[in-house]
PDB file of C-alpha atoms in Angstrom:
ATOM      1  CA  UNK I   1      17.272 -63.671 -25.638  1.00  0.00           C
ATOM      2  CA  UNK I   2      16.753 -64.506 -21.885  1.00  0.00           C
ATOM      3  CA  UNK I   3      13.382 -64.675 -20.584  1.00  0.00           C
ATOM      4  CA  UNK I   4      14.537 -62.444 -17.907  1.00  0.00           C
ATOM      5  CA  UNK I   5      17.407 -59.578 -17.798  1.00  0.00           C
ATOM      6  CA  UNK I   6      18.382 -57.704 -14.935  1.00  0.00           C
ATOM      7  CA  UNK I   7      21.038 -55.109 -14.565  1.00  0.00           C
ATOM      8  CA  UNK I   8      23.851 -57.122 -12.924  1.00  0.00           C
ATOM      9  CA  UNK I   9      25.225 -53.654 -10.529  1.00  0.00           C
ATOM     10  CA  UNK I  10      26.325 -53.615  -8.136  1.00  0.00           C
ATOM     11  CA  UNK I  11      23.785 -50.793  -7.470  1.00  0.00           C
ATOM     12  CA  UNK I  12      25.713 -49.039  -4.291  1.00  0.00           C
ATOM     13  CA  UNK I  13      22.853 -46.804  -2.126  1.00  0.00           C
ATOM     14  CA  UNK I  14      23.624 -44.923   1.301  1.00  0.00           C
ATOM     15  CA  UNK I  15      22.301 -46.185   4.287  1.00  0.00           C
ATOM     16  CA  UNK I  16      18.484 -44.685   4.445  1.00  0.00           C
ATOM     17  CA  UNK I  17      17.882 -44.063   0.485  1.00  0.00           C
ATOM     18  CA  UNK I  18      15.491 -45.866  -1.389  1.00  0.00           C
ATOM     19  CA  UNK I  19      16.760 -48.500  -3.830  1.00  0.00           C
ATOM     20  CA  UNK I  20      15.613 -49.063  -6.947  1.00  0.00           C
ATOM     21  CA  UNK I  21      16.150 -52.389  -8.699  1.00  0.00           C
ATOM     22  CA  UNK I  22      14.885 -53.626 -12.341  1.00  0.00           C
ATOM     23  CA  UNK I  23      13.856 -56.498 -14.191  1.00  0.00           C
ATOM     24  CA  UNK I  24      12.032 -57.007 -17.847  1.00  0.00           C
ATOM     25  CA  UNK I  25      11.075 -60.116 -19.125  1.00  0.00           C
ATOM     26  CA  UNK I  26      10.156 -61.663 -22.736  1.00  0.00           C
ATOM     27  CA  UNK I  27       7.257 -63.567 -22.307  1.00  0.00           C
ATOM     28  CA  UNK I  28       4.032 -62.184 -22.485  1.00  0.00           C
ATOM     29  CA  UNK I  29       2.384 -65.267 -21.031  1.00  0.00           C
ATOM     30  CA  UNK I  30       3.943 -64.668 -18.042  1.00  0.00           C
ATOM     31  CA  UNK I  31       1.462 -64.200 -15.427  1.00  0.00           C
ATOM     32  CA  UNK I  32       3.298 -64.815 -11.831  1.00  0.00           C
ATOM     33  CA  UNK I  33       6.226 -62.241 -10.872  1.00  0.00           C
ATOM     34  CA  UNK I  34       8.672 -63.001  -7.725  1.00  0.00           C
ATOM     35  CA  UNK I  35      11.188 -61.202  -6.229  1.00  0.00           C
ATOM     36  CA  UNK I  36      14.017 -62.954  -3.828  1.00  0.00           C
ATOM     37  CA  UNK I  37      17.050 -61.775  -2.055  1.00  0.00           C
ATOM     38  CA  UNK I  38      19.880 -64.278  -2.398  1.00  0.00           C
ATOM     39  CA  UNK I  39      23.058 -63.600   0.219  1.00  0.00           C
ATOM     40  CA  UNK I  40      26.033 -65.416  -0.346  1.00  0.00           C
ATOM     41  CA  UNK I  41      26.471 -69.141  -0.122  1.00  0.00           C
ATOM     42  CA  UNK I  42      22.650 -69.244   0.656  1.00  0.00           C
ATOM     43  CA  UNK I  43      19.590 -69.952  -1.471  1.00  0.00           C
ATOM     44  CA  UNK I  44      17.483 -67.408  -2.607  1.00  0.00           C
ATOM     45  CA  UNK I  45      14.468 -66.333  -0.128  1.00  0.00           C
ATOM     46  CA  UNK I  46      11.109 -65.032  -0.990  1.00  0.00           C
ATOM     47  CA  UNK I  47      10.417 -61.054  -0.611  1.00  0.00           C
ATOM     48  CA  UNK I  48       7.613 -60.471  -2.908  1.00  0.00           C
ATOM     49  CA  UNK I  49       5.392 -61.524  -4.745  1.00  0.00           C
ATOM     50  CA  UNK I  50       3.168 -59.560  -7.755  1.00  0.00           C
ATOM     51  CA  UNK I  51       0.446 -60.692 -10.152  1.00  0.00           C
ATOM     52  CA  UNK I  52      -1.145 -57.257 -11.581  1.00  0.00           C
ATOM     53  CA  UNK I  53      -0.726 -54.232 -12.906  1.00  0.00           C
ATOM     54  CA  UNK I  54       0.422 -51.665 -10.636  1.00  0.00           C
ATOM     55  CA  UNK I  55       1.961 -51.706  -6.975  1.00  0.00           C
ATOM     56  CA  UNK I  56       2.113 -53.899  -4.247  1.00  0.00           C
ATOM     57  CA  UNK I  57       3.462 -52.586  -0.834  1.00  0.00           C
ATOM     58  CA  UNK I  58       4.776 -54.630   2.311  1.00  0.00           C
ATOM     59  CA  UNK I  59       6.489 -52.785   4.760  1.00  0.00           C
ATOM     60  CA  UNK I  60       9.507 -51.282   3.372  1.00  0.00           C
ATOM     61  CA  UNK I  61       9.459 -52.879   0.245  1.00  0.00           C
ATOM     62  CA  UNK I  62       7.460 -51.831  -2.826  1.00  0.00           C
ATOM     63  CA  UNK I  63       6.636 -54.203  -6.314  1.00  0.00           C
ATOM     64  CA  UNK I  64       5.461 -52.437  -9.539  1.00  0.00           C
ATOM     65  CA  UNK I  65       4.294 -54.571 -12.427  1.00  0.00           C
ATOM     66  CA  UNK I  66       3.550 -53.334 -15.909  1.00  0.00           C
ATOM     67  CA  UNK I  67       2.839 -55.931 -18.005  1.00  0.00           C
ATOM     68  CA  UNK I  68       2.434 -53.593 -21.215  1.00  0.00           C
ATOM     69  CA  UNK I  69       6.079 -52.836 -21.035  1.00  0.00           C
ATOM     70  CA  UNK I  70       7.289 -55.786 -19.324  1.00  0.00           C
ATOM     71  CA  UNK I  71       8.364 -54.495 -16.540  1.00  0.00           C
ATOM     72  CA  UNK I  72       8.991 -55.329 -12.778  1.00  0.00           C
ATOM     73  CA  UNK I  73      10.953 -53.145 -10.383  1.00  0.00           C
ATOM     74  CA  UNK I  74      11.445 -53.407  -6.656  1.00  0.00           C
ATOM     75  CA  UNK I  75      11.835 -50.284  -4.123  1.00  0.00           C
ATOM     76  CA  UNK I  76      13.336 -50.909  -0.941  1.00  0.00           C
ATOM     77  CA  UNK I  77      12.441 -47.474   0.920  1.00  0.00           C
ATOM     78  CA  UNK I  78      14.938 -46.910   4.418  1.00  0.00           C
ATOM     79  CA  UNK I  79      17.571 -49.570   2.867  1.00  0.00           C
ATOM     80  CA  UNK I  80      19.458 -50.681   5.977  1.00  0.00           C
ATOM     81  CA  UNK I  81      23.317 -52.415   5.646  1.00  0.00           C
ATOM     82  CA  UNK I  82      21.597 -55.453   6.306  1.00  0.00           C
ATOM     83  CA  UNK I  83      19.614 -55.157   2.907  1.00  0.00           C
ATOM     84  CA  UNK I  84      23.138 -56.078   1.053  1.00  0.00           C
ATOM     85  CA  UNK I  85      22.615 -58.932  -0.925  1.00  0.00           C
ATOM     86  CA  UNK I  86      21.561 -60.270  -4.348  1.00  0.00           C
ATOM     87  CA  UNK I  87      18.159 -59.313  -5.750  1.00  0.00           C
ATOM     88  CA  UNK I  88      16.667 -62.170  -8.154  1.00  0.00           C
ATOM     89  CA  UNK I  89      13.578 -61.190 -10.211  1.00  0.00           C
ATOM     90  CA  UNK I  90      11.890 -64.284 -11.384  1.00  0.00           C
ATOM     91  CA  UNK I  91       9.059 -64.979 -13.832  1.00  0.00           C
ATOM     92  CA  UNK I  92       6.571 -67.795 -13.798  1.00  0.00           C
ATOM     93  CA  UNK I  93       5.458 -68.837 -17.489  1.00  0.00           C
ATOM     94  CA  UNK I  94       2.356 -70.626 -16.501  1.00  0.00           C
ATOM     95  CA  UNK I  95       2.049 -72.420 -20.236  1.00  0.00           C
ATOM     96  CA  UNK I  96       4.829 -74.781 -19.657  1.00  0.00           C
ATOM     97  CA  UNK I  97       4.800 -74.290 -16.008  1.00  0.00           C
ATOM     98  CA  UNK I  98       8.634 -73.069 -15.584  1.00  0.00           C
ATOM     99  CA  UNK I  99      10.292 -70.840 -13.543  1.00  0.00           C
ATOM    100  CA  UNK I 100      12.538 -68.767 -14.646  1.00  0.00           C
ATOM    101  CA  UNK I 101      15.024 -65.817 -12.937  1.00  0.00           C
ATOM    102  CA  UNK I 102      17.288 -62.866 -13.694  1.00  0.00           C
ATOM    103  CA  UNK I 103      21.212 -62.850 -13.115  1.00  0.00           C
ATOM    104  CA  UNK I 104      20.147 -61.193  -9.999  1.00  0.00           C
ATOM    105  CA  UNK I 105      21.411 -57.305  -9.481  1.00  0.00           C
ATOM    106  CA  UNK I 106      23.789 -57.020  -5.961  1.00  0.00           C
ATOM    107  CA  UNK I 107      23.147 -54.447  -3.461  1.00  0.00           C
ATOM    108  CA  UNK I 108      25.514 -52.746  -1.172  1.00  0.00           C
ATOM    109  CA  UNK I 109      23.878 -50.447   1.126  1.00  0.00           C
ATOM    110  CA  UNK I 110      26.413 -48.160   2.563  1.00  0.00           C
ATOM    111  CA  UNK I 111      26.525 -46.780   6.612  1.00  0.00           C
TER     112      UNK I 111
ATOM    113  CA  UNK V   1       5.049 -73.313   6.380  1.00  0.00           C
ATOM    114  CA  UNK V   2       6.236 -74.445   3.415  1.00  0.00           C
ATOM    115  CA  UNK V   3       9.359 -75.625   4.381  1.00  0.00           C
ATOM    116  CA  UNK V   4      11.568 -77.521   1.808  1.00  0.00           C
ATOM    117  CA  UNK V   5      14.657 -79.529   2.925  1.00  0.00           C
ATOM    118  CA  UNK V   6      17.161 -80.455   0.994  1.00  0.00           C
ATOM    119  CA  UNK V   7      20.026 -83.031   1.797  1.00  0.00           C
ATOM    120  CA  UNK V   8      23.141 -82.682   2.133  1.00  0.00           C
ATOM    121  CA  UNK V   9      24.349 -78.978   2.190  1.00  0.00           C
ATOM    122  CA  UNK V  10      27.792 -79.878   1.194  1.00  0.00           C
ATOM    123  CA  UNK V  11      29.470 -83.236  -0.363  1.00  0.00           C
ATOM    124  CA  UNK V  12      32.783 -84.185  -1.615  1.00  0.00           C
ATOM    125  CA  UNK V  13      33.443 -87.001  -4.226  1.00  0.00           C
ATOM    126  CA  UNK V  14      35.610 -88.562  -6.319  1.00  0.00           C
ATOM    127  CA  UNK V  15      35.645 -87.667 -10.005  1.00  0.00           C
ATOM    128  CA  UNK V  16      33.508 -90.556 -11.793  1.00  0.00           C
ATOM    129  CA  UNK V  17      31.218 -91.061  -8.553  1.00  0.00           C
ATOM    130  CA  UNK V  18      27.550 -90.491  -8.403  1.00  0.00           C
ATOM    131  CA  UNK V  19      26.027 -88.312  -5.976  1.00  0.00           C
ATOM    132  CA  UNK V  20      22.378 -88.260  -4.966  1.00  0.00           C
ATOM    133  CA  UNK V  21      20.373 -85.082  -3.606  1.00  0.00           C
ATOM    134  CA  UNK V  22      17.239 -85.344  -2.038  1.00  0.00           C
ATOM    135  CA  UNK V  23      14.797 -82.330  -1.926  1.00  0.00           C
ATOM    136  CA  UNK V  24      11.537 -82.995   0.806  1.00  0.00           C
ATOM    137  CA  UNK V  25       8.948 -80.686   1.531  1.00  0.00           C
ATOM    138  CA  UNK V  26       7.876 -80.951   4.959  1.00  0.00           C
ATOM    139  CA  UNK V  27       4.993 -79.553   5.078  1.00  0.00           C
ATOM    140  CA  UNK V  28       2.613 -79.537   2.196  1.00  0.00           C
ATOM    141  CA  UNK V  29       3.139 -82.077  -0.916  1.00  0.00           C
ATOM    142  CA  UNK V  30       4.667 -80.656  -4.337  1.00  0.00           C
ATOM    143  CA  UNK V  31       3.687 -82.306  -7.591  1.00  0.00           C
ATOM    144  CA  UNK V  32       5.941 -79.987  -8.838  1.00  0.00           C
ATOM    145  CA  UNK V  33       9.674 -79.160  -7.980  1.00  0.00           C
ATOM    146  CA  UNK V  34      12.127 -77.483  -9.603  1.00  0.00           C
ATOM    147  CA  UNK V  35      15.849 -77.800  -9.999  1.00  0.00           C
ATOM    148  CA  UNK V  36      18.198 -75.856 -10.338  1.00  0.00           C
ATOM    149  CA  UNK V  37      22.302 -75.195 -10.614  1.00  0.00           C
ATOM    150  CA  UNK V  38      24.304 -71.993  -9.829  1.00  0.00           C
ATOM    151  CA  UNK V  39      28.336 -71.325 -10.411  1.00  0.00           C
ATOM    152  CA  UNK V  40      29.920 -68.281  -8.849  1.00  0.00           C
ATOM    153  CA  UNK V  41      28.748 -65.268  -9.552  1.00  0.00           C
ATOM    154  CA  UNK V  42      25.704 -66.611 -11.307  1.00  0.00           C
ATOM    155  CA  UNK V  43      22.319 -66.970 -11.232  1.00  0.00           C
ATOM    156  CA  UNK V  44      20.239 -69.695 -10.626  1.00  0.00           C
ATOM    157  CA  UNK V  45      20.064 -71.919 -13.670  1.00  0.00           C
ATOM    158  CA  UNK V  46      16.821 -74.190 -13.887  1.00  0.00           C
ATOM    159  CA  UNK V  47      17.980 -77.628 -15.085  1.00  0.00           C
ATOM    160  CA  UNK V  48      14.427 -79.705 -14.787  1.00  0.00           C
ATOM    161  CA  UNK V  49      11.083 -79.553 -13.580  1.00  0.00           C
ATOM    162  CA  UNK V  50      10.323 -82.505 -11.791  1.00  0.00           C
ATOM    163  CA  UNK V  51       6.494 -83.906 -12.041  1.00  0.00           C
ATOM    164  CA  UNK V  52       4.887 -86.630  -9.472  1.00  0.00           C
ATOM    165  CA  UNK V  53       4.468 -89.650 -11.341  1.00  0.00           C
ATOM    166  CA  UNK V  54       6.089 -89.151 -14.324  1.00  0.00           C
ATOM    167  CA  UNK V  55       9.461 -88.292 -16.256  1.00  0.00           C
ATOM    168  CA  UNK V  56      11.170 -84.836 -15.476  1.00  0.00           C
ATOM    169  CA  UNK V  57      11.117 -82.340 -17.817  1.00  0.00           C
ATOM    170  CA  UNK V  58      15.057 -80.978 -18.720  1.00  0.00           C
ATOM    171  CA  UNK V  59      15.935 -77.836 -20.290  1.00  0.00           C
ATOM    172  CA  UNK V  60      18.067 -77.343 -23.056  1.00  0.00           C
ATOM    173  CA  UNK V  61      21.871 -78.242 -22.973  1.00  0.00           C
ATOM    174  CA  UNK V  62      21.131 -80.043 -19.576  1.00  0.00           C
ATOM    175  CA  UNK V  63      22.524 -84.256 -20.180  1.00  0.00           C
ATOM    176  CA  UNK V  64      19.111 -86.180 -18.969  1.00  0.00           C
ATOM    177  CA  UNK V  65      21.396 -89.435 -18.627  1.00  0.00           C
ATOM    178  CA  UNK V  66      23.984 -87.330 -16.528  1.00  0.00           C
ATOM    179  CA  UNK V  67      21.258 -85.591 -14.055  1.00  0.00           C
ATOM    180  CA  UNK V  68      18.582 -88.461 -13.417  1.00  0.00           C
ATOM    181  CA  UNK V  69      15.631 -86.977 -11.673  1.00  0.00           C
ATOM    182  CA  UNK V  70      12.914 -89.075  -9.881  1.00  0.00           C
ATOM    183  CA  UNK V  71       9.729 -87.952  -8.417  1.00  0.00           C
ATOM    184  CA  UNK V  72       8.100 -90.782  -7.135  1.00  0.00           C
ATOM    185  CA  UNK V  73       6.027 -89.254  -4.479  1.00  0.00           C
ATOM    186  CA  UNK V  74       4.321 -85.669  -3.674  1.00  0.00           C
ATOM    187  CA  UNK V  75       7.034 -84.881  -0.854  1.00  0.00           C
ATOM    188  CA  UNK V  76      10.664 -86.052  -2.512  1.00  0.00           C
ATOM    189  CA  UNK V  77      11.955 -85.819  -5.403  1.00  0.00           C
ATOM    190  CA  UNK V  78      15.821 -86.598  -6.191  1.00  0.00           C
ATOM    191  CA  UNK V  79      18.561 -85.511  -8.538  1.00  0.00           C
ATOM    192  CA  UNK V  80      21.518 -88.164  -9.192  1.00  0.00           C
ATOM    193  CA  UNK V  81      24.877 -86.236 -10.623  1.00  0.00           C
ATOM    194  CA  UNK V  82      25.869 -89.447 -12.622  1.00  0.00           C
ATOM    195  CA  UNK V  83      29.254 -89.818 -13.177  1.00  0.00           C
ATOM    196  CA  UNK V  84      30.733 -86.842 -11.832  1.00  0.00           C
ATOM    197  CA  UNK V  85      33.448 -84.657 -13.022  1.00  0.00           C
ATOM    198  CA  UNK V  86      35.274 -81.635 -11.670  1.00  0.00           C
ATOM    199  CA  UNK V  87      32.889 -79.171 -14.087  1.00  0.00           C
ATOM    200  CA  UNK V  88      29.914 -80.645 -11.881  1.00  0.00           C
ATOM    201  CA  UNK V  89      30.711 -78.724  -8.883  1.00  0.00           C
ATOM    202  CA  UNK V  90      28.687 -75.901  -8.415  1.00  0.00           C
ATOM    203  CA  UNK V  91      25.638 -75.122  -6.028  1.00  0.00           C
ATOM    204  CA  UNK V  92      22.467 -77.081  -6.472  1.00  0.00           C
ATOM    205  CA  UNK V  93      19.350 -75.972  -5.295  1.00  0.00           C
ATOM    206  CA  UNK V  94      15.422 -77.282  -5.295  1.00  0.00           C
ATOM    207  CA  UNK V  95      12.757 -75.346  -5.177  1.00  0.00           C
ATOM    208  CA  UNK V  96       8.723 -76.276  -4.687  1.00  0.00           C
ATOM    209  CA  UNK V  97       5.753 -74.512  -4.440  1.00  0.00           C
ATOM    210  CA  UNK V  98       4.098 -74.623  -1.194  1.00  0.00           C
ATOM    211  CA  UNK V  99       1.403 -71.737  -1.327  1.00  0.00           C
ATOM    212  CA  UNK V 100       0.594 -69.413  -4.112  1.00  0.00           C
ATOM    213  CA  UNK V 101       2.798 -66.811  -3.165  1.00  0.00           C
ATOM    214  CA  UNK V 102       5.738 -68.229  -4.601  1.00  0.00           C
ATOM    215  CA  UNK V 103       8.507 -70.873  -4.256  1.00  0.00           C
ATOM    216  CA  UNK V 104      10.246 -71.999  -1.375  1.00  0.00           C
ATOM    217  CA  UNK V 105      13.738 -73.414  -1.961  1.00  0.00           C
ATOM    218  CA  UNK V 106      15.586 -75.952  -0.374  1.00  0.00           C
ATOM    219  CA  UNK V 107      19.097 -74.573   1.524  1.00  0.00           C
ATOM    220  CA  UNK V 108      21.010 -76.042  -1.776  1.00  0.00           C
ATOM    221  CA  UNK V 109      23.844 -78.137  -1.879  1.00  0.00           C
ATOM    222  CA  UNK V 110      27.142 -77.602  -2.552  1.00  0.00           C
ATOM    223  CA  UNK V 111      28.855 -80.547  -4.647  1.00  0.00           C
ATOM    224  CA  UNK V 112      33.035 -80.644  -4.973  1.00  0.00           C
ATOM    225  CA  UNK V 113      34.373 -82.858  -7.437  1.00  0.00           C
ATOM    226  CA  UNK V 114      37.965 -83.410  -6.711  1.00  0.00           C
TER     227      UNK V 114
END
């Protein structure tokens, strides 16, 4: 099992909709949740980042944690063209201090 | 801040060469950095977590003699592709933690064994 699975998409939204992107993770010990946006031929950069329950806003994006269910997600309200990229979700298991990420899910934000 | 660096973006060598990439951060000192490998289409794969001071921790499947990591101080830390063959190319980025909102990763570097 992977410590952290995300639906691979591409998850296609129109130019001003809110996107919607998943991630769920195995360890219960994890305690530090990331999300990056990865374009192509680049290395990943940081958008968020989440440590409890509930949500986390800056600017037009949105985290949500739930730990109980292992769950992060990431809303991107107003998604522009520009937003097109690879989202990674990525887990921090503090016990043996490793980092860990999804496949990533690509976005294409349509005009 | 928080600015990692990581050197160089893009090298070419000959199957059976070794290759050396360094990952600095500039700013603020990292006793811990990460490394990691991505192929097409993939995600980022951590190989090792490098510690100051001491030997780097690999992950499963990854060859320890093939990708020597050294740490010796709290700004650079180095991975050596021993050896090198065609199946080595792929992306290879660092990462370290500068604050404690996350990582910061190095701009990676793209190897091509020919």
């Amino acid at each position: 099992q992977k410590e952290v699975e995300q639906n691979s998409g591409p998850l296609s939204v129109p130019e001003g909709a809110i996107a919607s992107l998943n991630c769920t993770y195995s360890d219960r010990g994890s305690q530090s949740f990331f999300w990056y946006r990865q374009y192509s031929g680049k290395s990943p950069e940081l958008i968020m980042s989440i440590y409890s329950n509930g949500d986390k806003e800056d600017g037009r994006f949105t985290a949500q944690l739930n730990k109980a269910s292992q769950y992060v997600s990431l809303l991107i309200r107003d998604s522009q063209p520009s937003d097109s990229a690879t989202y990674l979700c990525a887990v921090m298991v503090d016990n043996f201090n490793k980092f860990y990420f999804g496949s990533g899910t690509k976005l294409n934000v349509k005009p | 801040g928080a600015v990692v660096s990581q050197h160089p973006s893009r090298v070419i060598c000959k199957s059976g060469t070794s290759v050396k990439i360094e990952c600095r951060s500039l700013d603020f000192q990292a006793t811990t950095m990460f490394w990691y490998r991505q192929f097409p289409k993939q995600s980022l794969m951590l190989m090792a977590t490098s510690n100051e001071g001491s030997k780097a921790t690999y992950e499963q499947g990854v060859e320890k003699d093939k990708f020597l990591i050294n740490h010796a101080s709290l700004t650079l830390s180095t991975l050596t592709v021993t050896s090198a063959h065609p199946e080595d190319s792929s992306f290879y980025i660092c990462s370290a933690s500068g604050t404690e909102n996350g990582y910061t990763f190095g701009s990676g570097t793209r190897l091509t064994v020919v």
